[in-house]
Each structure stands twice: as C-alpha cells, then as structure tokens.
Amino acid sequence: MGEFYQHSHALIETKEIGDNTRVWAFVHILEGAKIGAHCNICDHCFIENDVEIGDNVTIKSGIYIWNGVKIENNAFLGPNVVFTNDLMPRSKKYPESFMKTLVAEGASVGANSVIIAGNTIGKFAMVGAGSVVTKDVPAYSLVFGNPAKFKYHICECTEKLHFISEKAECSCGKIYKKALTGEVIQLK
C-alpha cells in the first residue's frame, strides 16, 4: 500500500492504493480494488472489488464503480457518472462474470452520464454531460446525447480536428491520421 490521504470518514478495505492518492469523506472501497497513484476520489463514491483504476484519475462525487470496470491513466469522471455491469439484472441472480467496461487513457466522461455495460470509451474521447453511452466511443471522439452520438473528432487538448484528406494538425502541434476504418491515431 502506498502513502495516500484517507479522510477520517472514508472506509478503505483494499491494500492496493498508490502514492499520493486522495480519498475523501464517505467513500467506500472494497477489498481487491486496485487504485493507482495521484488519484482524487471525491466524496460519496463506492468502488467494488473487481475494479482497476490507473494513475492520475479524477473521480468526482457520487460515482459508484461496479465490478468489471477498468479506468486507465489520466481519465476524468464528472459528478454522478453511472456505470452498469449487467444488462439483464434480477434481484439475487448474479451472472458468472460481469461485463467489462473500459474508460481508456485520458478519456473524460461528463456529469450525470450513463455508461452501459460492455462498452469502451476510447483514448482521449469525451462524453458530454448527461449522455447515455450505448456503444463504444472511438478514440479522439466527442459524443453526446441520449443515446450518445458522434459529433466530431477532437485532439488530446480537446480542440476540434479538421481532417484534410486523412490527416489533421491541431493548433497545439499534434498531428492525427484517420485510417480507412475511421479510426483516428495520433502521429505526433
């Protein structure tokens, strides 16, 4: 276990929390959860056993992260984001394993969004506040709405990308390429 801050009203059962992570009031983290370094877990959050959280992750207030969810480095979850992990839930009936959901590196999920089980929020993608994510969100994409729909591609810095042919250069200097499949990758 690393050196981290635990508010006096937080309940932490896991031994796997990285250095300089801050866990605030009324947070409950179950045994087996893995939390990286330099994270900020705000008030009134719950994290189940089979959850992995990378480094430098921000988890705002009122978020419950259920078994099967993985959050990679530098991701941001706005207040009251909702995760699901079972598409057909029934009381006292549990699946053999829970669906896997991924919030990839650098992705941001806006306040009050709902992430349906089994989906991936791609690298540096952004989900607008109040959205309902019912399918995978491609890397470097902005989506919003109910259901969340693709609006346009964005840079890591969040500026809208303008593709000329298959390439886009952001004013911040990063360069992107769009593959024939539509996938966007950062070149520089």
CSV table of C-alpha atoms in Angstrom, one decimal:
chain,number,residue,atom,x,y,z
A,1,MET,CA,0.0,0.0,0.0
A,2,GLY,CA,1.3,3.4,-0.9
A,3,GLU,CA,1.3,6.6,1.1
A,4,PHE,CA,-2.1,8.2,0.5
A,5,TYR,CA,-4.6,10.5,2.1
A,6,GLN,CA,-7.7,9.0,3.7
A,7,HIS,CA,-10.4,11.2,5.1
A,8,SER,CA,-11.5,10.1,8.6
A,9,HIS,CA,-14.9,9.2,7.3
A,10,ALA,CA,-13.7,7.0,4.4
A,11,LEU,CA,-13.8,3.2,4.6
A,12,ILE,CA,-11.0,1.6,2.7
A,13,GLU,CA,-10.7,-2.2,2.6
A,14,THR,CA,-8.2,-2.7,-0.2
A,15,LYS,CA,-4.5,-2.7,0.3
A,16,GLU,CA,-3.8,-1.6,-3.3
A,17,ILE,CA,-3.8,2.2,-3.4
A,18,GLY,CA,-0.9,4.2,-5.0
A,19,ASP,CA,1.1,7.0,-3.6
A,20,ASN,CA,-0.4,10.5,-3.3
A,21,THR,CA,-3.9,9.4,-4.0
A,22,ARG,CA,-6.6,11.3,-2.0
A,23,VAL,CA,-9.7,9.5,-0.8
A,24,TRP,CA,-12.4,11.9,0.6
A,25,ALA,CA,-15.3,11.6,3.0
A,26,PHE,CA,-18.0,8.8,2.7
A,27,VAL,CA,-16.0,6.8,0.1
A,28,HIS,CA,-16.1,3.0,0.5
A,29,ILE,CA,-13.5,1.0,-1.5
A,30,LEU,CA,-13.9,-2.8,-1.2
A,31,GLU,CA,-11.1,-5.3,-0.8
A,32,GLY,CA,-9.5,-6.3,-4.1
A,33,ALA,CA,-10.0,-2.9,-5.9
A,34,LYS,CA,-6.8,-1.6,-7.4
A,35,ILE,CA,-6.3,2.2,-7.3
A,36,GLY,CA,-3.3,3.9,-8.9
A,37,ALA,CA,-1.1,6.8,-7.7
A,38,HIS,CA,-2.0,10.5,-7.7
A,39,CYS,CA,-5.8,9.8,-8.0
A,40,ASN,CA,-8.5,12.0,-6.5
A,41,ILE,CA,-11.6,10.2,-5.3
A,42,CYS,CA,-14.2,12.7,-4.1
A,43,ASP,CA,-17.0,12.4,-1.5
A,44,HIS,CA,-19.8,9.8,-1.7
A,45,CYS,CA,-18.2,7.2,-4.0
A,46,PHE,CA,-18.3,3.4,-3.9
A,47,ILE,CA,-15.7,1.1,-5.6
A,48,GLU,CA,-16.3,-2.7,-5.8
A,49,ASN,CA,-13.7,-5.5,-5.7
A,50,ASP,CA,-13.0,-6.2,-9.3
A,51,VAL,CA,-12.3,-2.6,-10.3
A,52,GLU,CA,-9.0,-1.2,-11.7
A,53,ILE,CA,-8.2,2.5,-11.6
A,54,GLY,CA,-5.0,3.8,-13.2
A,55,ASP,CA,-2.8,6.7,-12.2
A,56,ASN,CA,-3.8,10.4,-12.2
A,57,VAL,CA,-7.6,9.6,-12.4
A,58,THR,CA,-10.2,12.1,-11.1
A,59,ILE,CA,-13.4,10.6,-9.8
A,60,LYS,CA,-15.8,13.3,-8.8
A,61,SER,CA,-18.6,12.9,-6.2
A,62,GLY,CA,-21.4,10.5,-6.3
A,63,ILE,CA,-20.0,7.8,-8.5
A,64,TYR,CA,-20.4,4.0,-7.9
A,65,ILE,CA,-17.9,1.9,-9.9
A,66,TRP,CA,-19.0,-1.7,-10.1
A,67,ASN,CA,-17.2,-5.0,-10.8
A,68,GLY,CA,-15.8,-5.2,-14.3
A,69,VAL,CA,-15.0,-1.6,-14.8
A,70,LYS,CA,-11.4,-0.5,-15.7
A,71,ILE,CA,-10.4,3.1,-15.8
A,72,GLU,CA,-7.0,3.9,-17.4
A,73,ASN,CA,-4.5,6.6,-16.5
A,74,ASN,CA,-5.4,10.3,-16.7
A,75,ALA,CA,-9.2,9.7,-17.1
A,76,PHE,CA,-11.8,12.1,-15.7
A,77,LEU,CA,-15.2,11.1,-14.4
A,78,GLY,CA,-17.6,14.0,-13.8
A,79,PRO,CA,-20.1,14.1,-10.8
A,80,ASN,CA,-22.7,11.3,-10.7
A,81,VAL,CA,-21.5,9.3,-13.7
A,82,VAL,CA,-23.4,6.0,-13.6
A,83,PHE,CA,-21.8,2.6,-14.6
A,84,THR,CA,-23.8,-0.6,-15.2
A,85,ASN,CA,-22.3,-4.1,-15.3
A,86,ASP,CA,-25.3,-6.4,-16.0
A,87,LEU,CA,-27.6,-5.9,-19.0
A,88,MET,CA,-30.3,-8.2,-17.5
A,89,PRO,CA,-30.3,-7.7,-13.8
A,90,ARG,CA,-32.6,-9.5,-11.4
A,91,SER,CA,-32.6,-9.4,-7.6
A,92,LYS,CA,-30.4,-12.1,-6.1
A,93,LYS,CA,-29.5,-13.5,-9.5
A,94,TYR,CA,-25.8,-12.9,-10.4
A,95,PRO,CA,-24.0,-13.6,-13.7
A,96,GLU,CA,-21.0,-15.9,-13.7
A,97,SER,CA,-18.9,-12.9,-14.6
A,98,PHE,CA,-19.7,-9.2,-15.1
A,99,MET,CA,-19.4,-7.4,-18.4
A,100,LYS,CA,-16.2,-5.5,-18.9
A,101,THR,CA,-16.3,-1.7,-19.4
A,102,LEU,CA,-13.2,0.4,-20.2
A,103,VAL,CA,-12.6,4.1,-19.8
A,104,ALA,CA,-9.3,4.4,-21.8
A,105,GLU,CA,-6.4,6.6,-21.2
A,106,GLY,CA,-7.2,10.4,-21.0
A,107,ALA,CA,-10.9,10.0,-21.6
A,108,SER,CA,-13.4,12.3,-20.0
A,109,VAL,CA,-17.0,11.5,-19.1
A,110,GLY,CA,-19.3,14.4,-18.3
A,111,ALA,CA,-21.5,14.7,-15.3
A,112,ASN,CA,-24.6,12.5,-15.0
A,113,SER,CA,-23.7,10.3,-18.0
A,114,VAL,CA,-24.7,6.7,-18.0
A,115,ILE,CA,-22.2,4.1,-19.3
A,116,ILE,CA,-24.0,0.9,-20.3
A,117,ALA,CA,-22.0,-2.3,-19.5
A,118,GLY,CA,-19.6,-3.8,-22.0
A,119,ASN,CA,-18.6,-0.5,-23.8
A,120,THR,CA,-15.3,1.2,-24.3
A,121,ILE,CA,-14.7,4.9,-24.1
A,122,GLY,CA,-11.7,5.3,-26.3
A,123,LYS,CA,-8.4,7.1,-25.7
A,124,PHE,CA,-8.8,10.8,-25.1
A,125,ALA,CA,-12.5,10.6,-26.1
A,126,MET,CA,-15.0,12.9,-24.5
A,127,VAL,CA,-18.6,12.1,-23.4
A,128,GLY,CA,-20.8,15.2,-23.0
A,129,ALA,CA,-22.7,15.7,-19.7
A,130,GLY,CA,-26.0,13.8,-19.4
A,131,SER,CA,-25.2,11.4,-22.2
A,132,VAL,CA,-26.2,7.7,-22.4
A,133,VAL,CA,-23.4,5.6,-23.9
A,134,THR,CA,-24.9,2.5,-25.5
A,135,LYS,CA,-22.0,1.6,-27.8
A,136,ASP,CA,-18.2,2.0,-28.0
A,137,VAL,CA,-16.9,5.6,-28.3
A,138,PRO,CA,-13.9,5.8,-30.7
A,139,ALA,CA,-10.7,7.3,-29.6
A,140,TYR,CA,-10.4,11.1,-30.0
A,141,SER,CA,-14.2,11.5,-30.4
A,142,LEU,CA,-16.7,13.8,-28.9
A,143,VAL,CA,-20.1,12.2,-28.3
A,144,PHE,CA,-23.2,13.4,-26.5
A,145,GLY,CA,-26.9,12.9,-26.3
A,146,ASN,CA,-29.3,10.1,-25.5
A,147,PRO,CA,-28.2,7.8,-26.9
A,148,ALA,CA,-24.7,9.4,-27.3
A,149,LYS,CA,-23.9,10.1,-30.9
A,150,PHE,CA,-20.6,11.0,-32.6
A,151,LYS,CA,-20.3,14.8,-33.2
A,152,TYR,CA,-16.7,15.2,-34.4
A,153,HIS,CA,-13.1,14.2,-33.7
A,154,ILE,CA,-11.1,16.1,-31.0
A,155,CYS,CA,-7.4,16.5,-30.2
A,156,GLU,CA,-5.9,15.4,-26.9
A,157,CYS,CA,-6.1,19.1,-26.0
A,158,THR,CA,-9.9,19.0,-26.7
A,159,GLU,CA,-9.8,21.2,-29.9
A,160,LYS,CA,-12.0,20.1,-32.8
A,161,LEU,CA,-9.9,18.3,-35.5
A,162,HIS,CA,-10.3,19.3,-39.2
A,163,PHE,CA,-9.1,16.5,-41.4
A,164,ILE,CA,-7.7,17.3,-44.9
A,165,SER,CA,-7.5,14.0,-46.7
A,166,GLU,CA,-6.6,11.6,-43.9
A,167,LYS,CA,-4.6,14.0,-41.7
A,168,ALA,CA,-5.3,16.7,-39.2
A,169,GLU,CA,-2.9,19.1,-37.5
A,170,CYS,CA,-4.1,20.8,-34.3
A,171,SER,CA,-3.1,24.3,-33.3
A,172,CYS,CA,-1.3,22.7,-30.3
A,173,GLY,CA,1.0,20.9,-32.8
A,174,LYS,CA,-0.3,17.3,-32.5
A,175,ILE,CA,-0.9,15.5,-35.8
A,176,TYR,CA,-3.5,12.8,-36.4
A,177,LYS,CA,-4.3,10.3,-39.1
A,178,LYS,CA,-7.6,8.8,-40.0
A,179,ALA,CA,-7.4,5.2,-41.1
A,180,LEU,CA,-9.7,3.7,-43.8
A,181,THR,CA,-11.6,2.1,-40.9
A,182,GLY,CA,-12.4,5.6,-39.5
A,183,GLU,CA,-10.1,5.0,-36.5
A,184,VAL,CA,-8.0,8.1,-35.5
A,185,ILE,CA,-4.5,7.7,-34.3
A,186,GLN,CA,-2.1,10.4,-33.0
A,187,LEU,CA,1.1,10.6,-35.1
A,188,LYS,CA,3.0,13.3,-33.2
